[in-house]
Protein backbone atom coordinates (compact mmCIF):
# COMPACT_ATOMS: atom_id res chain seq x y z
CA UNK A 1 0.00 0.00 0.00
CA UNK A 2 0.88 3.66 0.02
CA UNK A 3 2.89 5.41 2.70
CA UNK A 4 0.47 8.13 3.77
CA UNK A 5 1.23 11.03 6.08
CA UNK A 6 -1.36 12.80 8.22
CA UNK A 7 -1.02 16.23 9.80
CA UNK A 8 -3.72 17.35 12.26
CA UNK A 9 -4.22 19.83 15.09
CA UNK A 10 -4.65 20.11 17.97
CA UNK A 11 -3.81 16.86 19.76
CA UNK A 12 -5.88 15.05 22.39
CA UNK A 13 -3.48 12.66 24.17
CA UNK A 14 0.11 13.30 23.09
CA UNK A 15 1.74 15.91 20.87
CA UNK A 16 3.10 13.23 18.51
CA UNK A 17 -0.39 12.41 17.25
CA UNK A 18 -0.30 15.62 15.20
CA UNK A 19 2.21 14.03 12.79
CA UNK A 20 1.51 10.46 11.65
CA UNK A 21 2.46 8.02 8.91
CA UNK A 22 0.13 5.09 8.28
CA UNK A 23 -1.56 5.84 11.62
CA UNK A 24 1.72 5.61 13.55
CA UNK A 25 2.70 8.70 15.54
CA UNK A 26 6.06 10.33 14.83
CA UNK A 27 8.61 8.72 17.22
CA UNK A 28 10.07 10.98 19.92
CA UNK A 29 13.56 10.66 18.43
CA UNK A 30 12.43 11.72 14.95
CA UNK A 31 10.38 14.56 16.42
CA UNK A 32 13.44 15.81 18.32
CA UNK A 33 15.71 15.64 15.25
CA UNK A 34 13.30 17.51 13.00
CA UNK A 35 12.54 20.07 15.71
CA UNK A 36 16.25 20.80 16.17
CA UNK A 37 16.67 21.44 12.44
CA UNK A 38 13.64 23.73 12.35
CA UNK A 39 14.88 25.59 15.44
CA UNK A 40 18.23 26.31 13.76
CA UNK A 41 16.47 27.88 10.76
CA UNK A 42 14.04 29.79 12.99
CA UNK A 43 16.96 31.24 14.97
CA UNK A 44 18.55 32.40 11.70
CA UNK A 45 15.32 34.11 10.65
CA UNK A 46 15.02 35.90 13.99
CA UNK A 47 18.70 36.93 13.87
CA UNK A 48 18.02 38.60 10.52
CA UNK A 49 15.40 40.77 12.20
CA UNK A 50 12.46 39.03 10.55
CA UNK A 51 9.22 38.01 12.24
CA UNK A 52 9.50 35.07 14.60
CA UNK A 53 7.65 32.04 13.20
CA UNK A 54 4.51 30.99 15.08
CA UNK A 55 4.31 27.68 16.92
CA UNK A 56 1.97 26.33 14.24
CA UNK A 57 4.38 27.35 11.48
CA UNK A 58 7.25 25.64 13.28
CA UNK A 59 5.29 22.40 13.79
CA UNK A 60 4.20 22.44 10.15
CA UNK A 61 7.87 22.72 9.14
CA UNK A 62 8.71 19.77 11.40
CA UNK A 63 6.00 17.73 9.66
CA UNK A 64 7.28 18.69 6.21
CA UNK A 65 10.81 17.56 7.13
CA UNK A 66 9.59 14.26 8.56
CA UNK A 67 7.30 13.40 5.65
CA UNK A 68 10.09 14.25 3.20
CA UNK A 69 12.62 12.13 5.09
CA UNK A 70 10.23 9.17 5.18
CA UNK A 71 9.37 9.60 1.48
CA UNK A 72 5.60 9.62 1.90
CA UNK A 73 3.60 8.86 -1.24
CA UNK A 74 0.74 11.10 -0.16
CA UNK A 75 -0.01 13.41 2.77
CA UNK A 76 -3.33 14.58 4.18
CA UNK A 77 -2.90 18.13 5.52
CA UNK A 78 -5.51 19.54 7.87
CA UNK A 79 -5.41 23.33 7.86
CA UNK A 80 -4.97 24.93 11.26
CA UNK A 81 -7.09 28.05 10.77
CA UNK A 82 -8.90 29.15 7.63
CA UNK A 83 -6.76 28.25 4.65
CA UNK A 84 -5.60 31.23 2.61
CA UNK A 85 -2.92 32.32 5.09
CA UNK A 86 -2.50 28.97 6.85
CA UNK A 87 1.00 27.51 7.11
CA UNK A 88 -0.15 24.26 5.47
CA UNK A 89 -0.99 26.23 2.33
CA UNK A 90 2.74 26.36 1.56
CA UNK A 91 2.24 22.93 -0.05
CA UNK A 92 1.84 23.52 -3.80
CA UNK A 93 1.46 19.93 -5.03
CA UNK A 94 -2.19 19.54 -4.04
CA UNK A 95 -4.06 16.73 -5.80
CA UNK A 96 -7.40 17.42 -4.16
CA UNK A 97 -8.62 20.20 -1.86
CA UNK A 98 -11.43 19.24 0.51
CA UNK A 99 -13.58 21.89 2.18
CA UNK A 100 -15.79 20.56 4.97
CA UNK A 101 -18.86 22.14 6.55
CA UNK A 102 -18.31 25.86 7.15
CA UNK A 103 -19.78 27.59 10.19
CA UNK A 104 -19.12 30.56 12.43
CA UNK A 105 -15.80 30.00 14.19
CA UNK A 106 -12.63 32.06 14.68
CA UNK A 107 -14.67 35.03 13.44
CA UNK A 108 -12.20 37.57 14.87
CA UNK A 109 -9.63 36.29 12.35
CA UNK A 110 -11.64 34.81 9.47
CA UNK A 111 -14.50 37.32 9.31
CA UNK A 112 -18.01 37.76 10.66
CA UNK A 113 -19.98 36.42 7.69
CA UNK A 114 -20.09 32.96 6.12
CA UNK A 115 -18.99 34.40 2.78
CA UNK A 116 -15.90 35.97 4.39
CA UNK A 117 -15.05 32.70 6.15
CA UNK A 118 -15.64 30.76 2.91
CA UNK A 119 -13.24 33.08 1.06
CA UNK A 120 -10.50 32.29 3.59
CA UNK A 121 -11.20 28.54 3.34
CA UNK A 122 -11.14 28.76 -0.47
CA UNK A 123 -7.55 29.95 -0.23
CA UNK A 124 -6.40 26.32 -0.40
CA UNK A 125 -7.76 25.98 -3.95
CA UNK A 126 -4.86 25.83 -6.43
CA UNK A 127 -5.03 26.33 -10.20
CA UNK A 128 -6.53 23.39 -12.08
CA UNK A 129 -6.95 20.99 -9.15
CA UNK A 130 -9.98 18.98 -8.01
CA UNK A 131 -12.02 20.53 -5.20
CA UNK A 132 -14.47 18.54 -3.07
CA UNK A 133 -17.05 20.53 -1.13
CA UNK A 134 -19.37 19.49 1.69
CA UNK A 135 -22.79 20.71 0.55
CA UNK A 136 -23.18 24.22 1.97
CA UNK A 137 -25.57 27.15 2.03
CA UNK A 138 -26.00 29.06 -1.23
CA UNK A 139 -23.98 31.93 0.27
CA UNK A 140 -20.96 29.68 0.84
CA UNK A 141 -21.24 27.71 -2.40
CA UNK A 142 -21.34 30.91 -4.44
CA UNK A 143 -17.96 31.98 -3.01
CA UNK A 144 -16.37 28.57 -3.62
CA UNK A 145 -17.74 28.36 -7.17
CA UNK A 146 -16.35 31.82 -7.97
CA UNK A 147 -12.85 30.91 -6.78
CA UNK A 148 -12.97 27.60 -8.68
CA UNK A 149 -13.92 29.44 -11.89
CA UNK A 150 -11.11 31.96 -11.42
CA UNK A 151 -8.56 29.19 -10.87
CA UNK A 152 -10.03 26.75 -13.39
CA UNK A 153 -10.45 24.17 -10.65
CA UNK A 154 -12.87 21.25 -10.94
CA UNK A 155 -15.58 21.50 -8.27
CA UNK A 156 -17.36 18.40 -6.95
CA UNK A 157 -20.11 18.93 -4.37
CA UNK A 158 -20.73 15.82 -2.27
CA UNK A 159 -24.21 14.39 -2.76
CA UNK A 160 -26.02 13.51 0.46
CA UNK A 161 -29.37 12.55 -1.11
CA UNK A 162 -28.35 8.98 -1.92
CA UNK A 163 -27.18 8.12 1.61
CA UNK A 164 -29.37 5.30 2.93
CA UNK A 165 -28.85 4.15 6.53
CA UNK A 166 -29.68 0.47 6.97
CA UNK A 167 -28.49 0.05 10.57
CA UNK A 168 -27.92 2.56 13.34
CA UNK A 169 -26.59 1.97 16.86
CA UNK A 170 -24.11 3.33 19.38
CA UNK A 171 -21.42 1.31 17.61
CA UNK A 172 -21.96 3.26 14.39
CA UNK A 173 -23.84 3.05 11.11
CA UNK A 174 -24.23 0.69 8.19
CA UNK A 175 -25.25 2.57 5.07
CA UNK A 176 -25.50 2.53 1.31
CA UNK A 177 -24.03 5.34 -0.75
CA UNK A 178 -24.76 5.20 -4.47
CA UNK A 179 -23.21 2.03 -5.88
CA UNK A 180 -21.50 1.27 -2.55
CA UNK A 181 -23.67 -1.03 -0.45
CA UNK A 182 -23.16 -2.00 3.19
CA UNK A 183 -20.52 0.56 4.12
CA UNK A 184 -19.77 0.73 7.84
CA UNK A 185 -18.51 3.59 10.03
CA UNK A 186 -18.08 3.62 13.80
CA UNK A 187 -18.17 7.42 14.20
CA UNK A 188 -21.39 8.65 15.82
CA UNK A 189 -23.60 11.44 14.51
CA UNK A 190 -25.44 11.57 11.20
CA UNK A 191 -23.13 14.43 10.12
CA UNK A 192 -20.43 11.74 9.98
CA UNK A 193 -22.38 10.05 7.18
CA UNK A 194 -22.12 13.31 5.26
CA UNK A 195 -18.42 13.50 6.05
CA UNK A 196 -18.12 9.94 4.72
CA UNK A 197 -19.79 11.08 1.51
CA UNK A 198 -17.22 13.88 1.21
CA UNK A 199 -14.38 11.39 1.74
CA UNK A 200 -15.83 9.04 -0.88
CA UNK A 201 -16.10 11.90 -3.37
CA UNK A 202 -12.44 12.77 -2.71
CA UNK A 203 -11.44 9.12 -3.28
CA UNK A 204 -13.19 9.16 -6.64
CA UNK A 205 -11.30 12.31 -7.62
CA UNK A 206 -7.99 10.68 -6.73
CA UNK A 207 -8.89 7.50 -8.61
CA UNK A 208 -9.63 9.57 -11.73
CA UNK A 209 -6.12 11.04 -11.38
CA UNK A 210 -4.58 7.57 -11.40
CA UNK A 211 -4.25 6.90 -7.68
CA UNK A 212 -5.00 3.22 -7.05
CA UNK A 213 -7.65 2.91 -4.33
CA UNK A 214 -9.59 -0.35 -4.29
CA UNK A 215 -13.18 -0.71 -3.10
CA UNK A 216 -11.89 -2.99 -0.34
CA UNK A 217 -9.51 -0.25 0.83
CA UNK A 218 -12.38 2.25 0.94
CA UNK A 219 -14.53 -0.15 2.96
CA UNK A 220 -11.72 -0.89 5.41
CA UNK A 221 -10.90 2.80 5.67
CA UNK A 222 -14.43 3.68 6.73
CA UNK A 223 -14.67 0.72 9.09
CA UNK A 224 -11.39 1.52 10.83
CA UNK A 225 -11.83 5.30 10.96
CA UNK A 226 -11.53 6.59 14.52
CA UNK A 227 -11.34 10.14 15.83
CA UNK A 228 -10.67 10.79 19.47
CA UNK A 229 -13.00 13.08 21.39
CA UNK A 230 -15.68 13.06 18.68
CA UNK A 231 -18.77 11.64 20.39
CA UNK A 232 -16.35 9.14 21.92
CA UNK A 233 -17.86 6.78 24.49
CA UNK A 234 -15.32 6.41 27.30
CA UNK A 235 -17.48 4.50 29.79
CA UNK A 236 -20.81 2.69 29.48
CA UNK A 237 -22.42 2.58 32.95
CA UNK A 238 -23.03 5.36 33.63
CA UNK A 239 -22.33 6.36 30.06
CA UNK A 240 -19.67 9.04 29.62
CA UNK A 241 -19.19 10.59 26.21
CA UNK A 242 -16.41 13.04 25.31
CA UNK A 243 -16.81 15.49 22.43
CA UNK A 244 -14.41 18.20 21.27
CA UNK A 245 -17.05 20.41 19.67
CA UNK A 246 -16.92 24.03 20.78
CA UNK A 247 -19.08 26.10 18.43
CA UNK A 248 -22.84 26.31 17.69
CA UNK A 249 -22.49 24.13 14.61
CA UNK A 250 -20.88 21.34 16.66
CA UNK A 251 -23.44 21.81 19.43
CA UNK A 252 -26.29 21.28 16.95
CA UNK A 253 -24.64 18.12 15.59
CA UNK A 254 -24.24 16.84 19.16
CA UNK A 255 -27.88 17.62 19.99
CA UNK A 256 -29.06 15.80 16.85
CA UNK A 257 -26.96 12.77 17.81
CA UNK A 258 -28.36 12.74 21.37
CA UNK A 259 -31.94 13.08 20.10
CA UNK A 260 -31.36 10.20 17.67
CA UNK A 261 -29.59 7.72 19.94
CA UNK A 262 -30.86 8.73 23.41
CA UNK A 263 -34.50 9.76 22.94
CA UNK A 264 -36.14 11.01 26.13
CA UNK A 265 -32.87 11.16 28.09
CA UNK A 266 -31.82 14.45 29.63
CA UNK A 267 -28.01 14.46 29.67
CA UNK A 268 -25.72 15.81 32.35
CA UNK A 269 -23.19 18.07 30.63
CA UNK A 270 -19.69 18.90 31.83
CA UNK A 271 -18.89 22.02 29.85
CA UNK A 272 -15.94 24.38 29.55
CA UNK A 273 -15.36 27.08 26.98
CA UNK A 274 -12.74 29.57 25.92
CA UNK A 275 -13.84 33.17 26.31
CA UNK A 276 -13.79 33.91 22.56
CA UNK A 277 -16.21 31.10 21.68
CA UNK A 278 -19.96 31.62 21.28
CA UNK A 279 -20.87 29.82 24.51
CA UNK A 280 -24.19 31.67 24.70
CA UNK A 281 -25.36 30.10 21.42
CA UNK A 282 -24.00 26.69 22.48
CA UNK A 283 -25.92 26.96 25.77
CA UNK A 284 -29.13 27.89 23.94
CA UNK A 285 -28.87 24.88 21.63
CA UNK A 286 -27.95 22.23 24.20
CA UNK A 287 -28.92 23.02 27.74
CA UNK A 288 -32.69 23.55 27.76
CA UNK A 289 -32.98 19.73 27.63
CA UNK A 290 -30.22 19.08 30.19
CA UNK A 291 -30.71 17.43 33.56
CA UNK A 292 -27.79 19.51 34.86
CA UNK A 293 -24.71 21.37 33.62
CA UNK A 294 -21.39 21.22 35.47
CA UNK A 295 -19.26 24.13 34.26
CA UNK A 296 -15.46 23.96 34.32
CA UNK A 297 -12.88 26.75 34.21
CA UNK A 298 -10.52 26.86 31.24
CA UNK A 299 -6.93 28.07 31.55
CA UNK A 300 -4.74 30.61 29.80
CA UNK A 301 -5.28 34.08 28.38
CA UNK A 302 -8.45 32.93 26.63
CA UNK A 303 -9.70 31.04 29.67
CA UNK A 304 -13.22 31.49 31.07
CA UNK A 305 -14.10 30.80 34.70
CA UNK A 306 -16.69 28.19 35.58
CA UNK A 307 -18.59 30.86 37.52
CA UNK A 308 -18.82 33.28 34.58
CA UNK A 309 -19.76 30.50 32.19
CA UNK A 310 -22.36 29.29 34.68
CA UNK A 311 -24.08 32.69 34.71
CA UNK A 312 -24.81 32.29 31.00
CA UNK A 313 -25.80 28.63 31.29
CA UNK A 314 -28.33 29.46 34.05
CA UNK A 315 -30.48 31.17 31.43
CA UNK A 316 -31.18 27.76 29.92
CA UNK A 317 -30.79 25.21 32.74
CA UNK A 318 -31.65 25.65 36.41
CA UNK A 319 -29.24 23.02 37.71
CA UNK A 320 -25.77 24.54 37.21
CA UNK A 321 -22.74 23.52 39.28
CA UNK A 322 -19.48 25.46 38.69
CA UNK A 323 -16.12 23.76 39.43
CA UNK A 324 -12.68 25.24 38.88
CA UNK A 325 -10.96 21.99 37.90
CA UNK A 326 -11.95 19.02 35.81
CA UNK A 327 -10.94 16.74 38.69
CA UNK A 328 -13.41 18.43 41.07
CA UNK A 329 -16.08 18.42 38.37
CA UNK A 330 -15.65 14.69 37.78
CA UNK A 331 -15.78 13.83 41.47
CA UNK A 332 -18.95 15.87 41.88
CA UNK A 333 -20.44 14.24 38.79
CA UNK A 334 -19.74 10.73 40.02
CA UNK A 335 -21.77 11.39 43.17
CA UNK A 336 -24.51 13.23 41.27
CA UNK A 337 -25.34 10.71 38.54
CA UNK A 338 -26.80 7.20 38.55
CA UNK A 339 -25.93 4.27 36.31
CA UNK A 340 -28.77 5.22 33.96
CA UNK A 341 -27.53 8.74 33.25
CA UNK A 342 -25.76 10.03 30.17
CA UNK A 343 -22.83 12.36 30.89
CA UNK A 344 -21.38 14.41 28.03
CA UNK A 345 -18.04 16.15 28.52
CA UNK A 346 -18.04 18.88 25.91
CA UNK A 347 -16.16 22.00 24.88
CA UNK A 348 -12.51 22.97 24.71
CA UNK A 349 -9.86 20.38 23.87
CA UNK A 350 -7.75 22.06 26.56
CA UNK A 351 -9.30 19.83 29.23
CA UNK A 352 -10.71 16.82 27.35
CA UNK A 353 -7.58 14.68 27.66
CA UNK A 354 -7.58 15.20 31.43
CA UNK A 355 -11.31 14.49 31.50
CA UNK A 356 -10.92 11.15 29.74
CA UNK A 357 -8.25 10.07 32.23
CA UNK A 358 -10.30 11.25 35.21
CA UNK A 359 -13.34 9.28 34.09
CA UNK A 360 -11.26 6.11 34.10
CA UNK A 361 -9.47 6.93 37.36
CA UNK A 362 -12.44 7.88 39.55
CA UNK A 363 -14.32 4.68 38.77
CA UNK A 364 -11.25 2.44 38.86
CA UNK A 365 -10.24 3.71 42.29
CA UNK A 366 -13.79 3.86 43.62
CA UNK A 367 -13.34 7.44 44.76
Coordinates of C-alpha atoms in Angstrom, one line a residue:
X1 CA 0.0 0.0 0.0
X2 CA 0.9 3.7 0.0
X3 CA 2.9 5.4 2.7
X4 CA 0.5 8.1 3.8
X5 CA 1.2 11.0 6.1
X6 CA -1.4 12.8 8.2
X7 CA -1.0 16.2 9.8
X8 CA -3.7 17.4 12.3
X9 CA -4.2 19.8 15.1
X10 CA -4.7 20.1 18.0
X11 CA -3.8 16.9 19.8
X12 CA -5.9 15.0 22.4
X13 CA -3.5 12.7 24.2
X14 CA 0.1 13.3 23.1
X15 CA 1.7 15.9 20.9
X16 CA 3.1 13.2 18.5
X17 CA -0.4 12.4 17.2
X18 CA -0.3 15.6 15.2
X19 CA 2.2 14.0 12.8
X20 CA 1.5 10.5 11.6
X21 CA 2.5 8.0 8.9
X22 CA 0.1 5.1 8.3
X23 CA -1.6 5.8 11.6
X24 CA 1.7 5.6 13.6
X25 CA 2.7 8.7 15.5
X26 CA 6.1 10.3 14.8
X27 CA 8.6 8.7 17.2
X28 CA 10.1 11.0 19.9
X29 CA 13.6 10.7 18.4
X30 CA 12.4 11.7 14.9
X31 CA 10.4 14.6 16.4
X32 CA 13.4 15.8 18.3
X33 CA 15.7 15.6 15.2
X34 CA 13.3 17.5 13.0
X35 CA 12.5 20.1 15.7
X36 CA 16.3 20.8 16.2
X37 CA 16.7 21.4 12.4
X38 CA 13.6 23.7 12.3
X39 CA 14.9 25.6 15.4
X40 CA 18.2 26.3 13.8
X41 CA 16.5 27.9 10.8
X42 CA 14.0 29.8 13.0
X43 CA 17.0 31.2 15.0
X44 CA 18.6 32.4 11.7
X45 CA 15.3 34.1 10.7
X46 CA 15.0 35.9 14.0
X47 CA 18.7 36.9 13.9
X48 CA 18.0 38.6 10.5
X49 CA 15.4 40.8 12.2
X50 CA 12.5 39.0 10.6
X51 CA 9.2 38.0 12.2
X52 CA 9.5 35.1 14.6
X53 CA 7.6 32.0 13.2
X54 CA 4.5 31.0 15.1
X55 CA 4.3 27.7 16.9
X56 CA 2.0 26.3 14.2
X57 CA 4.4 27.3 11.5
X58 CA 7.2 25.6 13.3
X59 CA 5.3 22.4 13.8
X60 CA 4.2 22.4 10.1
X61 CA 7.9 22.7 9.1
X62 CA 8.7 19.8 11.4
X63 CA 6.0 17.7 9.7
X64 CA 7.3 18.7 6.2
X65 CA 10.8 17.6 7.1
X66 CA 9.6 14.3 8.6
X67 CA 7.3 13.4 5.6
X68 CA 10.1 14.3 3.2
X69 CA 12.6 12.1 5.1
X70 CA 10.2 9.2 5.2
X71 CA 9.4 9.6 1.5
X72 CA 5.6 9.6 1.9
X73 CA 3.6 8.9 -1.2
X74 CA 0.7 11.1 -0.2
X75 CA 0.0 13.4 2.8
X76 CA -3.3 14.6 4.2
X77 CA -2.9 18.1 5.5
X78 CA -5.5 19.5 7.9
X79 CA -5.4 23.3 7.9
X80 CA -5.0 24.9 11.3
X81 CA -7.1 28.1 10.8
X82 CA -8.9 29.2 7.6
X83 CA -6.8 28.2 4.6
X84 CA -5.6 31.2 2.6
X85 CA -2.9 32.3 5.1
X86 CA -2.5 29.0 6.8
X87 CA 1.0 27.5 7.1
X88 CA -0.1 24.3 5.5
X89 CA -1.0 26.2 2.3
X90 CA 2.7 26.4 1.6
X91 CA 2.2 22.9 0.0
X92 CA 1.8 23.5 -3.8
X93 CA 1.5 19.9 -5.0
X94 CA -2.2 19.5 -4.0
X95 CA -4.1 16.7 -5.8
X96 CA -7.4 17.4 -4.2
X97 CA -8.6 20.2 -1.9
X98 CA -11.4 19.2 0.5
X99 CA -13.6 21.9 2.2
X100 CA -15.8 20.6 5.0
X101 CA -18.9 22.1 6.6
X102 CA -18.3 25.9 7.2
X103 CA -19.8 27.6 10.2
X104 CA -19.1 30.6 12.4
X105 CA -15.8 30.0 14.2
X106 CA -12.6 32.1 14.7
X107 CA -14.7 35.0 13.4
X108 CA -12.2 37.6 14.9
X109 CA -9.6 36.3 12.4
X110 CA -11.6 34.8 9.5
X111 CA -14.5 37.3 9.3
X112 CA -18.0 37.8 10.7
X113 CA -20.0 36.4 7.7
X114 CA -20.1 33.0 6.1
X115 CA -19.0 34.4 2.8
X116 CA -15.9 36.0 4.4
X117 CA -15.0 32.7 6.1
X118 CA -15.6 30.8 2.9
X119 CA -13.2 33.1 1.1
X120 CA -10.5 32.3 3.6
X121 CA -11.2 28.5 3.3
X122 CA -11.1 28.8 -0.5
X123 CA -7.5 30.0 -0.2
X124 CA -6.4 26.3 -0.4
X125 CA -7.8 26.0 -4.0
X126 CA -4.9 25.8 -6.4
X127 CA -5.0 26.3 -10.2
X128 CA -6.5 23.4 -12.1
X129 CA -6.9 21.0 -9.2
X130 CA -10.0 19.0 -8.0
X131 CA -12.0 20.5 -5.2
X132 CA -14.5 18.5 -3.1
X133 CA -17.0 20.5 -1.1
X134 CA -19.4 19.5 1.7
X135 CA -22.8 20.7 0.6
X136 CA -23.2 24.2 2.0
X137 CA -25.6 27.1 2.0
X138 CA -26.0 29.1 -1.2
X139 CA -24.0 31.9 0.3
X140 CA -21.0 29.7 0.8
X141 CA -21.2 27.7 -2.4
X142 CA -21.3 30.9 -4.4
X143 CA -18.0 32.0 -3.0
X144 CA -16.4 28.6 -3.6
X145 CA -17.7 28.4 -7.2
X146 CA -16.4 31.8 -8.0
X147 CA -12.8 30.9 -6.8
X148 CA -13.0 27.6 -8.7
X149 CA -13.9 29.4 -11.9
X150 CA -11.1 32.0 -11.4
X151 CA -8.6 29.2 -10.9
X152 CA -10.0 26.7 -13.4
X153 CA -10.4 24.2 -10.6
X154 CA -12.9 21.3 -10.9
X155 CA -15.6 21.5 -8.3
X156 CA -17.4 18.4 -7.0
X157 CA -20.1 18.9 -4.4
X158 CA -20.7 15.8 -2.3
X159 CA -24.2 14.4 -2.8
X160 CA -26.0 13.5 0.5
X161 CA -29.4 12.6 -1.1
X162 CA -28.3 9.0 -1.9
X163 CA -27.2 8.1 1.6
X164 CA -29.4 5.3 2.9
X165 CA -28.9 4.2 6.5
X166 CA -29.7 0.5 7.0
X167 CA -28.5 0.0 10.6
X168 CA -27.9 2.6 13.3
X169 CA -26.6 2.0 16.9
X170 CA -24.1 3.3 19.4
X171 CA -21.4 1.3 17.6
X172 CA -22.0 3.3 14.4
X173 CA -23.8 3.0 11.1
X174 CA -24.2 0.7 8.2
X175 CA -25.2 2.6 5.1
X176 CA -25.5 2.5 1.3
X177 CA -24.0 5.3 -0.8
X178 CA -24.8 5.2 -4.5
X179 CA -23.2 2.0 -5.9
X180 CA -21.5 1.3 -2.6
X181 CA -23.7 -1.0 -0.5
X182 CA -23.2 -2.0 3.2
X183 CA -20.5 0.6 4.1
X184 CA -19.8 0.7 7.8
X185 CA -18.5 3.6 10.0
X186 CA -18.1 3.6 13.8
X187 CA -18.2 7.4 14.2
X188 CA -21.4 8.7 15.8
X189 CA -23.6 11.4 14.5
X190 CA -25.4 11.6 11.2
X191 CA -23.1 14.4 10.1
X192 CA -20.4 11.7 10.0
X193 CA -22.4 10.1 7.2
X194 CA -22.1 13.3 5.3
X195 CA -18.4 13.5 6.1
X196 CA -18.1 9.9 4.7
X197 CA -19.8 11.1 1.5
X198 CA -17.2 13.9 1.2
X199 CA -14.4 11.4 1.7
X200 CA -15.8 9.0 -0.9
X201 CA -16.1 11.9 -3.4
X202 CA -12.4 12.8 -2.7
X203 CA -11.4 9.1 -3.3
X204 CA -13.2 9.2 -6.6
X205 CA -11.3 12.3 -7.6
X206 CA -8.0 10.7 -6.7
X207 CA -8.9 7.5 -8.6
X208 CA -9.6 9.6 -11.7
X209 CA -6.1 11.0 -11.4
X210 CA -4.6 7.6 -11.4
X211 CA -4.3 6.9 -7.7
X212 CA -5.0 3.2 -7.0
X213 CA -7.7 2.9 -4.3
X214 CA -9.6 -0.3 -4.3
X215 CA -13.2 -0.7 -3.1
X216 CA -11.9 -3.0 -0.3
X217 CA -9.5 -0.2 0.8
X218 CA -12.4 2.2 0.9
X219 CA -14.5 -0.1 3.0
X220 CA -11.7 -0.9 5.4
X221 CA -10.9 2.8 5.7
X222 CA -14.4 3.7 6.7
X223 CA -14.7 0.7 9.1
X224 CA -11.4 1.5 10.8
X225 CA -11.8 5.3 11.0
X226 CA -11.5 6.6 14.5
X227 CA -11.3 10.1 15.8
X228 CA -10.7 10.8 19.5
X229 CA -13.0 13.1 21.4
X230 CA -15.7 13.1 18.7
X231 CA -18.8 11.6 20.4
X232 CA -16.3 9.1 21.9
X233 CA -17.9 6.8 24.5
X234 CA -15.3 6.4 27.3
X235 CA -17.5 4.5 29.8
X236 CA -20.8 2.7 29.5
X237 CA -22.4 2.6 33.0
X238 CA -23.0 5.4 33.6
X239 CA -22.3 6.4 30.1
X240 CA -19.7 9.0 29.6
X241 CA -19.2 10.6 26.2
X242 CA -16.4 13.0 25.3
X243 CA -16.8 15.5 22.4
X244 CA -14.4 18.2 21.3
X245 CA -17.0 20.4 19.7
X246 CA -16.9 24.0 20.8
X247 CA -19.1 26.1 18.4
X248 CA -22.8 26.3 17.7
X249 CA -22.5 24.1 14.6
X250 CA -20.9 21.3 16.7
X251 CA -23.4 21.8 19.4
X252 CA -26.3 21.3 17.0
X253 CA -24.6 18.1 15.6
X254 CA -24.2 16.8 19.2
X255 CA -27.9 17.6 20.0
X256 CA -29.1 15.8 16.8
X257 CA -27.0 12.8 17.8
X258 CA -28.4 12.7 21.4
X259 CA -31.9 13.1 20.1
X260 CA -31.4 10.2 17.7
X261 CA -29.6 7.7 19.9
X262 CA -30.9 8.7 23.4
X263 CA -34.5 9.8 22.9
X264 CA -36.1 11.0 26.1
X265 CA -32.9 11.2 28.1
X266 CA -31.8 14.5 29.6
X267 CA -28.0 14.5 29.7
X268 CA -25.7 15.8 32.3
X269 CA -23.2 18.1 30.6
X270 CA -19.7 18.9 31.8
X271 CA -18.9 22.0 29.8
X272 CA -15.9 24.4 29.5
X273 CA -15.4 27.1 27.0
X274 CA -12.7 29.6 25.9
X275 CA -13.8 33.2 26.3
X276 CA -13.8 33.9 22.6
X277 CA -16.2 31.1 21.7
X278 CA -20.0 31.6 21.3
X279 CA -20.9 29.8 24.5
X280 CA -24.2 31.7 24.7
X281 CA -25.4 30.1 21.4
X282 CA -24.0 26.7 22.5
X283 CA -25.9 27.0 25.8
X284 CA -29.1 27.9 23.9
X285 CA -28.9 24.9 21.6
X286 CA -28.0 22.2 24.2
X287 CA -28.9 23.0 27.7
X288 CA -32.7 23.5 27.8
X289 CA -33.0 19.7 27.6
X290 CA -30.2 19.1 30.2
X291 CA -30.7 17.4 33.6
X292 CA -27.8 19.5 34.9
X293 CA -24.7 21.4 33.6
X294 CA -21.4 21.2 35.5
X295 CA -19.3 24.1 34.3
X296 CA -15.5 24.0 34.3
X297 CA -12.9 26.7 34.2
X298 CA -10.5 26.9 31.2
X299 CA -6.9 28.1 31.5
X300 CA -4.7 30.6 29.8
X301 CA -5.3 34.1 28.4
X302 CA -8.5 32.9 26.6
X303 CA -9.7 31.0 29.7
X304 CA -13.2 31.5 31.1
X305 CA -14.1 30.8 34.7
X306 CA -16.7 28.2 35.6
X307 CA -18.6 30.9 37.5
X308 CA -18.8 33.3 34.6
X309 CA -19.8 30.5 32.2
X310 CA -22.4 29.3 34.7
X311 CA -24.1 32.7 34.7
X312 CA -24.8 32.3 31.0
X313 CA -25.8 28.6 31.3
X314 CA -28.3 29.5 34.0
X315 CA -30.5 31.2 31.4
X316 CA -31.2 27.8 29.9
X317 CA -30.8 25.2 32.7
X318 CA -31.7 25.7 36.4
X319 CA -29.2 23.0 37.7
X320 CA -25.8 24.5 37.2
X321 CA -22.7 23.5 39.3
X322 CA -19.5 25.5 38.7
X323 CA -16.1 23.8 39.4
X324 CA -12.7 25.2 38.9
X325 CA -11.0 22.0 37.9
X326 CA -12.0 19.0 35.8
X327 CA -10.9 16.7 38.7
X328 CA -13.4 18.4 41.1
X329 CA -16.1 18.4 38.4
X330 CA -15.6 14.7 37.8
X331 CA -15.8 13.8 41.5
X332 CA -19.0 15.9 41.9
X333 CA -20.4 14.2 38.8
X334 CA -19.7 10.7 40.0
X335 CA -21.8 11.4 43.2
X336 CA -24.5 13.2 41.3
X337 CA -25.3 10.7 38.5
X338 CA -26.8 7.2 38.5
X339 CA -25.9 4.3 36.3
X340 CA -28.8 5.2 34.0
X341 CA -27.5 8.7 33.3
X342 CA -25.8 10.0 30.2
X343 CA -22.8 12.4 30.9
X344 CA -21.4 14.4 28.0
X345 CA -18.0 16.2 28.5
X346 CA -18.0 18.9 25.9
X347 CA -16.2 22.0 24.9
X348 CA -12.5 23.0 24.7
X349 CA -9.9 20.4 23.9
X350 CA -7.7 22.1 26.6
X351 CA -9.3 19.8 29.2
X352 CA -10.7 16.8 27.4
X353 CA -7.6 14.7 27.7
X354 CA -7.6 15.2 31.4
X355 CA -11.3 14.5 31.5
X356 CA -10.9 11.1 29.7
X357 CA -8.3 10.1 32.2
X358 CA -10.3 11.3 35.2
X359 CA -13.3 9.3 34.1
X360 CA -11.3 6.1 34.1
X361 CA -9.5 6.9 37.4
X362 CA -12.4 7.9 39.6
X363 CA -14.3 4.7 38.8
X364 CA -11.2 2.4 38.9
X365 CA -10.2 3.7 42.3
X366 CA -13.8 3.9 43.6
X367 CA -13.3 7.4 44.8

